[in-house]
Amino acid sequence: MTKNFKIKKYWITTVGMMLLSLASFAQEYNDKTTGFDAARITLTLKKRGLSDQNIKEEVALMRKLHNEQYAAMKKSEDEILQKMTSELTLKAETNIIQNNTLNTNNSLTVNNSLTAKTASTLAVDIPQTEKDALLALYNSTNGNNWTNKTGWNFNNPVTSAWYGVTVTNGHVTAVNLNNNNLIGTIPTAIGQLTELQWLHLYTNQLSGTIPSEIGLLTKLLGLYLHTNKLSGAIPASIGQLTQLQALQLYTNQLSGIIPNEIGLLTKLTSLQLYLNQLIGTIPAEIGQLTQLQTLYLHQNQLTGTIPSTIGQLTQLQSIYLSNNQLSGTIPTEIGQLTKLQNLYLNQNQLSGTIPVSIGQLTQLQNLYLHTNQLTGTIPAEIGQLAQLQQLHLFINKLSGAIPNSIRLLTKLTSLQLHTNQLTGTIPSEIQQLVNIINITFSANQLSGTIPSGIGLLTKLTSLSFYSNQLTGSIPVEIGLLTQLQHLNLSDNKLSGPIPASIAQLTKLSGLYLHQNQLSGTISASIGQLTQLQNLYLHTNQLTGIIPAEIGKLTKLTTLQLYANQLTGTIPASIGQLTQLTSLYLFSNQLSGSIPASIGKLTQLQNLFLNNNQLTGTIPFEISKLINIQNINLSTNQLTGVIPTQIGLLTKLQYLYLFSNQLRGTIPAEIGQLTQLLNLYLHSNQLSGVIPASIGQLTNLQNLYLNYNILNGTIPSQIGQLTKLTKLYLYNNQLTGTIPVSIGSLTQLLELYLNNNKLSESIPNSIGQLTKLTYLNLSNNQLTGTIPAEIGQLAQLQHLYLYNNRLEGNIPDLTNVITLSFNFHTNKFRFVDFSTQFSAYKTKLTLFEYSNQTKTDSETTLTKSVGETQTLTMYEDNRFTPADTYQWYKNGVAISGATSRQYTLSNLTLANAGDYHCVSTNPQMTI
């Protein structure tokens, strides 16, 4: 009897250890354990166009949901396993008692000595149809490469020793192969496992459709196929699974509609179809699932309205319908769901008002209605939601005042009402939200002052009132919010100084007070905010100097002080901000030189010091900014040369040095900046030639070298800049020809070469610039004709050729008629464009032809008294019959001399003088 007692005790202990192990396992909520694929979900959300911040929030929310689901699932599994184990234990105990009664100690010893081989031989196999189903599953999901396939030998009987398989009374009752590297499809033979109660194939790489044969598993309690690559529609046969309690198909690529047959699953407690591509409406039949506790349909493409039948789901604790295209109003029946804890209807197209019945959801903890088109006011009944912790109504069209009843939400930790049309003041009752951590009222039309009672909300970590119409000063009580990490009061009408008490907010990582009317100085106490990563004080009326203590903010990544009235120098201590990626000090009254310590900011990507009164040279230390992408030092009083070391900044995309007093040449090293998109060196005193190395800047889109004293020719290498959209070389002293290679700049929109000394003809290749809208070649020494190819520039709006020496026929420009065409002071005649003139007259926005230069050669004739001399206008015989003439002697019109030819007969000494003819045309009446 003693021996029998020991065997019985050992069996019970083993079961107890197993249950403890499972209970412990259920608490390990890391992503690997639960099968939560954060990377895959992030990628899916990115494809849907969500912002990084929204993705972060959605992933966190979905992880929370996933863990809750996992815990519930494991709890359900454990309960069933415990029940099964208890039954087996009872059966085993009964068998032992029977054996003790019928057998001797000797026979018991024989039973204990059974070999493993004998035990295997005695095992009873499952029905062949079920075994075939397992074989089909193994083969169709690449079983040879499963992570764990222990026991899967089809030469042996199928038992619970097979990994992931539970056999009860000779039948397969559970298959649990989640996160086991299953690759392939679910076979139709799965329908042969007719005793199956649990099917767990989630977090694998299953593809293809869900076979309709799944409907044959009529004893199924839980179907978990989530986090795979399943596609196609949810089969209507799913409605045959009338015992189903949990249906989880989320994070797949399922499409089509939610079948109406879903309403037949009246025992469902959990329905999770989110993160698919489901379309159509939410079927009204969903209201028949009266046992439902969780309904997750978010992140699909569902349309239509939320059915009023949803009010019948009185056991619901969580509804997630966010990130769809649902429209219509929020049904008043939602108020019948009195057990609801989570209501997520955000990111849809819902309209109408927030129903007052929402006040009946007294168990509600999270209410997300943001990013819809809701109108009307926030109902006062919101104050009845005493359990509410999260209230997010932002990005709607809500109006009116924030109700005073908000004070009753004393458990609230997050209140986000931003981006609405809320009016009125911030209610002073807000000071009663003593548990609040996050408040965002930004992007509304709130007025008045910030209540001083805000200082009582000592648990606040984030406070955002930006983009309102708040006035008055920032209350000194703001300094009591010592847990604050994020403070954004920007884009209001706040005035007065920045309170010194703000220095007490030593946990601040982001301080945003920009775009207000703040005055006074930046206090040296700013140096106490050593956790700051972002400091935005720009676009105010701040005066005084930038305190040297700013150098203590060594975690700063962005410093924006621009558009103020700051004076003094840039402190050398700025070089201590070695984490800085963006430094914006432009549009102030800063003077002195750029400190050499700026070269220590090796993480800097954006440097904007423009529109100040900075003097001195560009320090060569700037070459140490190896990560810099944008440099803007324009509109200062900088002198000296462009340092050759600038060629080391190989990540540079934008270089703006214009409107200074820089001298010397453009360094050839500029050609090393192969990432450059914009190069603006105009309005300086740069001299010398344009370096040929500029042709290496093949990513350049805009090149501004105008208003310098550059000479030499335009290098042919300019044609390598095939991404150029704007080329400004005007107001220099460039000579030579316009290079033929300019025709390679096929993306060019604007070409300004005017006010130089360019000569010879306009190249025909200019006709290849078919996107050109502005072409200015005026004030040069160009000769020859306008190339016919210029008529191909159908986008041209402005063509300026004046003050050159061009002549001959003007090509047909009638295809380019939104044109301002100015070509005065050349050698053109009316005959050169008479056939096009009517079109020019009616369609051109500007046409200036007058004041042409001499068309015939000036000639000195020596004649004797008594001879005859005929003077001829247009000696090449190119004129129109309608041309009129007037001859002049010594600048005075000769009466009656109005023909193309003027003859002087019987010459006398009195006929000596300077003769010229002015030709006009009566059609020229623009």
Coordinates of N, CA, C and O in Angstrom, one line a residue, residues 12-28 74 78 81-82 85:
I12 N 0.1 13.6 -9.0 CA -0.5 14.8 -8.7 C 0.5 16.0 -8.7 O 0.3 17.0 -9.2
T13 N 1.7 15.7 -8.2 CA 2.7 16.7 -8.1 C 3.1 17.1 -9.5 O 3.3 18.3 -9.8
T14 N 3.2 16.2 -10.4 CA 3.6 16.5 -11.8 C 2.6 17.4 -12.5 O 2.9 18.4 -13.1
V15 N 1.3 17.1 -12.3 CA 0.3 18.0 -12.8 C 0.4 19.4 -12.2 O 0.3 20.4 -12.9
G16 N 0.6 19.5 -10.9 CA 0.7 20.8 -10.3 C 1.8 21.6 -10.8 O 1.7 22.8 -11.1
M17 N 3.0 21.0 -11.1 CA 4.1 21.7 -11.6 C 3.8 22.2 -13.0 O 4.2 23.3 -13.4
M18 N 3.1 21.4 -13.8 CA 2.8 21.8 -15.1 C 1.9 23.0 -15.1 O 2.1 24.0 -15.9
L19 N 0.9 23.0 -14.3 CA 0.0 24.2 -14.2 C 0.7 25.4 -13.7 O 0.5 26.5 -14.3
L20 N 1.6 25.3 -12.8 CA 2.3 26.5 -12.3 C 3.2 27.0 -13.5 O 3.3 28.2 -13.6
S21 N 3.8 26.1 -14.2 CA 4.6 26.5 -15.3 C 3.8 27.3 -16.4 O 4.3 28.3 -16.8
L22 N 2.6 26.8 -16.7 CA 1.8 27.5 -17.6 C 1.4 28.9 -17.1 O 1.3 29.9 -17.8
A23 N 1.0 29.0 -15.9 CA 0.6 30.2 -15.3 C 1.7 31.3 -15.3 O 1.5 32.4 -15.6
S24 N 2.9 30.8 -15.1 CA 4.1 31.7 -15.2 C 4.3 32.1 -16.6 O 4.6 33.3 -16.8
F25 N 4.2 31.2 -17.5 CA 4.4 31.5 -18.9 C 3.4 32.6 -19.4 O 3.8 33.5 -20.2
A26 N 2.2 32.6 -18.9 CA 1.2 33.5 -19.4 C 1.5 35.0 -19.0 O 0.9 35.9 -19.5
Q27 N 2.4 35.2 -18.1 CA 2.8 36.5 -17.7 C 3.9 37.1 -18.5 O 4.2 38.3 -18.3
E28 N 4.6 36.4 -19.3 CA 5.7 36.9 -20.1 C 5.2 37.5 -21.4 O 5.1 36.9 -22.4
K74 N -4.6 32.7 -23.2 CA -3.9 31.7 -22.4 C -4.7 31.4 -21.1 O -4.7 30.2 -20.7
D78 N -5.6 27.7 -20.4 CA -5.2 27.1 -19.2 C -6.4 26.5 -18.4 O -6.3 25.4 -17.8
L81 N -7.3 23.3 -20.2 CA -6.2 22.3 -19.9 C -6.3 21.8 -18.5 O -6.1 20.6 -18.2
Q82 N -6.6 22.7 -17.6 CA -6.7 22.3 -16.2 C -7.9 21.3 -16.0 O -7.8 20.4 -15.3
T85 N -6.9 18.1 -17.5 CA -5.9 17.4 -16.7 C -6.6 16.9 -15.4 O -6.2 15.8 -15.0

